[in-house]
Amino acid sequence: MGLFLILLILTIGAFGFFIGRLKAIKLRSASQKKITSLNHYYGYYIAIFAIVPSLLVFLAITAFQGYIVEVYVLSDFIDLNPNLLASDKNLLLAQIINTSEGIKLFDEISPLITDAVDKYIYIEELIDTLTYVIVLSVAGLLSLFAYVKIKSNLDSRKFVESFLLILFFTCSLVAIMTTVGIIFSLLYETLKFFSQVPITDFLFGLNWSPQRVFVRDSGDLDTRDLQNAFGALPLFAGTFLIAFIAMCVAIPVGLMTAIYLAEYASPNLRDWAKPIIEILAGIPTVVYGFFAALTVAPIVRDLGQNAGFTVSSESALAAGFVMGIMIIPFVSSLSDDVINSVPQSLREGSYAMGATKSETIRKVLLPAALPGIVGSFLLAVSRAIGETMIVVMAAGLAAKLTANPFDAATTITTQIVVILIGDQEFDSPKTQAAFALGLTLFIVTLLLNFIALQVVKKYTERYD
Amino acid sequence: MNKVKISAKNIDVFYGDKQALFDVSMDMYEKEVTALIGPSGCGKSTFLRCINRMNDVIDICSVKGNVSIDGHDIYDKSIRVESLRENVGMVFQKPNPFPKSIYENIAYGPRIHGMANSKTDIDEIVENSLQKAALFDEVKDRLHQPGTGLSGGQQQRLCIARAISVNPEIILMDEPCSALDPIATAKIEELMNELKKEFTIIIVTHSMQQAARVSTKTGFFHLGKLIEVDSTETIFSNPGNQKTQDYITGRFG
């Protein structure tokens, strides 16, 4: 029904457009005076009046519909039991809706429910009808209003201009509001989590075993053990260990690739090599995941055993190595651009002093490009810290506090996945811990991105 | 009369298919300033860059002919381009100090060529070079601040100091004053008069007045050809060629 109504509104808008334009044409031929705007702007004028407010009204009704229905349908139940929980309300409502659609989950339906079903069908139909009447009359009346307002001195061109301004502004607001929304939802759950587990235990605790919550629920342990179950330090350590290994791979390889592409490769070679390297960044991380788990991890294990190390079959080294390969293009592509944008005059200045190519690169170009290169490193680090799939598949899930790259390790993102897979109670500290982890991760990557952007910005100002 | 320092014979330069210089032959003399003048795109900078083989840096550029310094062919296979450039310094159109401190800018050349063994040696070279470039007094208190923080004229003198830090015999200057104001230009011209006692200087310039002020010999380029080369006095008072006459009297260019 919503779709049909929207189509109706759009039809009214299109109709309004033609009417508006027609009136403008008439005005133009009738009066000798100049009309301020081109004909089609008068069309848009009516169309905007017809479409925008009625759509907003429609959205508002839809948003409140659920609440109105709930209050009306459940009024009898609330009279009986004023302390009805939100979850019980949802359950009741679901039962009523199912019954109204003819789905029988229970053999016996209480008369209270049967009444509620009737009420539900009644209110739904009423609201539907009202919506049509209200929305369509808003569209129609406002079109009429706009039509009447069209005179030769109406500046509809300016009106359209300000409408577009508002439209663009609203769209840019969407991204910002989404970020803010995500932060608040994370923050809300995180605060709930910290009301049960102290923040210091979370940040500095050495033991991560959220599964113990279930043990507590079964009555074997007291709450003090609960606090000891959420020490996230092993996760932070694992995250940084794997990110560190990844950077050990990505920084040298990426930087040297960038130097080769920027300074040594012929323009032809550069033109086709660069996109191919950038493909690395486009491979789905799941694919890297099984590459890491099935190919690299066994190789690392065999090599390590031959060399006399004890290597577990899922190791931080394998995951970090593959992650490093994945982020090579982040380092190489950005560094390449940065090295390239060092002015040619500096190269020539160095060559003119009798420096060789590699001396010029090491002593002039890299120092000059350093801020931009560091920026690319920081972006790559935040990518490495946020990466999940490779670690899930190749590094294991054991939350151990270790600096040994041959050992299994786990990261913040991996634990979030592990926690949130399957059925969850949303008031359990275990689930809320995922939000606390998410917020921590968000803050860390946000800081890194912020620093990276500042560094890059400083760099771009440099040669002006 | 000084002896011939640089001798160019039958130089052709190509950028890809396009020929930029046509059969240029010219001698340049020791401890003199030789000016190269001509309208934009006439090939005077290209010719200058043949003398320290800076054209090698450009992939599509090829040079034919023979350039010799003190009788040695600089395009010979046995010549290392790095040592050539150690001997032939260059100052560019736009001041291009490295994004390093003033001190490090000048220490750069001596370091890569292993000319100094200790810090005191380098200190000495830095001070000497700055003195010769008439910049020392202005920057002696801030040697360790970025070279890019200096004014345009100071930056260009820093680049001159950098060029002379490795004791070259020849300094090439590619329109060194075109980005500078008249006062800074006057300082550089004054400096060139000092420097020519010690170095052979070749300067490309757009300004005929500048050529007349600083140089002993002047070469006039037009459309990739060397039209005329003679003593500066002759070129500006009594040129042998009609085109030179037209150019210096401002009829074209």
Short mmCIF file of N, CA and C in Angstrom, two decimals, chain A residues 266-267 344-357 359-360 363-364 367-368 462-463, chain B residues 49 52 54 57 59 82 85-86 88 90 92 96-100 108-109 112-113 162-163 165-166:
data_model
loop_
_atom_site.label_atom_id
_atom_site.label_comp_id
_atom_site.label_asym_id
_atom_site.label_seq_id
_atom_site.Cartn_x
_atom_site.Cartn_y
_atom_site.Cartn_z
N SER A 266 59.23 2.53 -16.02
CA SER A 266 58.86 3.39 -17.14
C SER A 266 57.37 3.72 -17.01
N PRO A 267 56.95 4.85 -17.56
CA PRO A 267 55.54 5.24 -17.42
C PRO A 267 54.59 4.14 -17.88
N GLN A 344 59.74 17.93 -9.26
CA GLN A 344 60.85 17.50 -10.10
C GLN A 344 62.10 18.35 -9.82
N SER A 345 61.89 19.60 -9.41
CA SER A 345 63.04 20.49 -9.21
C SER A 345 63.96 19.96 -8.11
N LEU A 346 63.38 19.27 -7.11
CA LEU A 346 64.23 18.72 -6.05
C LEU A 346 65.09 17.58 -6.59
N ARG A 347 64.48 16.74 -7.46
CA ARG A 347 65.25 15.66 -8.07
C ARG A 347 66.40 16.24 -8.87
N GLU A 348 66.08 17.24 -9.69
CA GLU A 348 67.11 17.81 -10.54
C GLU A 348 68.20 18.46 -9.70
N GLY A 349 67.77 19.13 -8.61
CA GLY A 349 68.74 19.75 -7.72
C GLY A 349 69.72 18.73 -7.19
N SER A 350 69.20 17.57 -6.83
CA SER A 350 70.07 16.54 -6.28
C SER A 350 70.97 15.93 -7.36
N TYR A 351 70.38 15.64 -8.53
CA TYR A 351 71.20 15.09 -9.62
C TYR A 351 72.30 16.07 -9.99
N ALA A 352 71.96 17.36 -10.00
CA ALA A 352 72.92 18.37 -10.40
C ALA A 352 74.09 18.45 -9.43
N MET A 353 73.87 17.96 -8.18
CA MET A 353 74.98 17.92 -7.23
C MET A 353 75.85 16.69 -7.44
N GLY A 354 75.48 15.87 -8.41
CA GLY A 354 76.25 14.66 -8.67
C GLY A 354 75.78 13.47 -7.85
N ALA A 355 74.54 13.51 -7.35
CA ALA A 355 74.01 12.38 -6.60
C ALA A 355 73.50 11.32 -7.56
N THR A 356 73.59 10.06 -7.15
CA THR A 356 73.00 8.99 -7.97
C THR A 356 71.51 8.93 -7.67
N LYS A 357 70.84 8.06 -8.42
CA LYS A 357 69.41 7.93 -8.26
C LYS A 357 69.04 7.48 -6.85
N GLU A 359 70.81 7.66 -4.13
CA GLU A 359 71.14 8.69 -3.13
C GLU A 359 70.06 9.76 -3.10
N THR A 360 69.61 10.14 -4.29
CA THR A 360 68.55 11.13 -4.37
C THR A 360 67.30 10.64 -3.66
N LYS A 363 68.09 10.35 0.27
CA LYS A 363 68.45 11.55 1.04
C LYS A 363 67.57 12.75 0.76
N VAL A 364 66.89 12.76 -0.38
CA VAL A 364 66.05 13.93 -0.68
C VAL A 364 64.58 13.56 -0.79
N PRO A 367 62.93 11.78 2.61
CA PRO A 367 62.70 12.77 3.66
C PRO A 367 61.62 13.78 3.28
N ALA A 368 61.62 14.20 2.02
CA ALA A 368 60.61 15.19 1.62
C ALA A 368 59.22 14.58 1.65
N ARG A 462 53.11 21.75 2.18
CA ARG A 462 54.53 21.98 2.29
C ARG A 462 55.17 22.73 1.12
N TYR A 463 54.77 22.42 -0.11
CA TYR A 463 55.48 23.01 -1.24
C TYR A 463 54.77 24.22 -1.82
N ARG B 49 71.76 22.50 -20.45
CA ARG B 49 71.65 21.20 -19.77
C ARG B 49 72.47 20.11 -20.45
N ASN B 52 76.05 19.69 -18.34
CA ASN B 52 76.22 18.77 -17.20
C ASN B 52 75.38 17.50 -17.39
N MET B 54 72.31 17.07 -17.83
CA MET B 54 71.03 17.00 -17.15
C MET B 54 69.95 16.47 -18.07
N VAL B 57 68.41 12.95 -17.71
CA VAL B 57 67.33 12.66 -16.77
C VAL B 57 66.00 12.48 -17.51
N ASP B 59 63.78 10.96 -20.21
CA ASP B 59 63.84 9.70 -20.97
C ASP B 59 63.87 9.91 -22.48
N GLU B 82 78.16 11.32 -12.44
CA GLU B 82 78.18 11.92 -11.10
C GLU B 82 79.42 12.80 -10.91
N ARG B 85 79.06 16.01 -12.85
CA ARG B 85 78.20 17.00 -12.21
C ARG B 85 78.83 17.57 -10.94
N GLU B 86 79.74 16.81 -10.35
CA GLU B 86 80.48 17.35 -9.21
C GLU B 86 81.32 18.53 -9.70
N VAL B 88 80.65 20.29 -12.54
CA VAL B 88 79.83 21.29 -13.21
C VAL B 88 78.57 21.52 -12.38
N MET B 90 75.08 23.46 -10.90
CA MET B 90 73.96 24.07 -11.61
C MET B 90 73.04 24.79 -10.64
N PHE B 92 69.17 26.61 -10.61
CA PHE B 92 67.98 26.50 -11.44
C PHE B 92 67.16 27.79 -11.45
N ASN B 96 65.50 25.90 -5.54
CA ASN B 96 65.00 24.58 -5.13
C ASN B 96 65.80 24.01 -3.97
N PRO B 97 65.84 24.73 -2.82
CA PRO B 97 66.53 24.13 -1.68
C PRO B 97 65.83 22.84 -1.26
N PHE B 98 66.61 21.88 -0.78
CA PHE B 98 66.00 20.65 -0.27
C PHE B 98 65.23 20.97 1.00
N PRO B 99 64.18 20.21 1.28
CA PRO B 99 63.45 20.47 2.54
C PRO B 99 64.25 20.01 3.75
N LYS B 100 65.40 20.61 3.93
CA LYS B 100 66.28 20.29 5.05
C LYS B 100 66.76 21.63 5.61
N TYR B 108 75.12 18.54 1.86
CA TYR B 108 74.66 17.42 1.05
C TYR B 108 75.71 16.94 0.04
N GLY B 109 76.20 17.87 -0.78
CA GLY B 109 77.17 17.51 -1.83
C GLY B 109 78.46 16.97 -1.26
N ILE B 112 77.95 13.36 -0.01
CA ILE B 112 77.81 12.23 -0.94
C ILE B 112 79.09 12.00 -1.73
N HIS B 113 79.94 13.03 -1.83
CA HIS B 113 81.18 12.81 -2.57
C HIS B 113 82.35 12.51 -1.64
N ARG B 162 75.17 25.95 -2.32
CA ARG B 162 75.12 24.50 -2.42
C ARG B 162 75.93 24.04 -3.64
N ALA B 163 75.76 24.78 -4.76
CA ALA B 163 76.46 24.38 -5.98
C ALA B 163 77.96 24.52 -5.81
N SER B 165 79.64 24.27 -3.06
CA SER B 165 80.17 23.54 -1.91
C SER B 165 81.09 22.38 -2.31
N VAL B 166 80.93 21.86 -3.54
CA VAL B 166 81.75 20.72 -3.96
C VAL B 166 82.90 21.16 -4.86
#
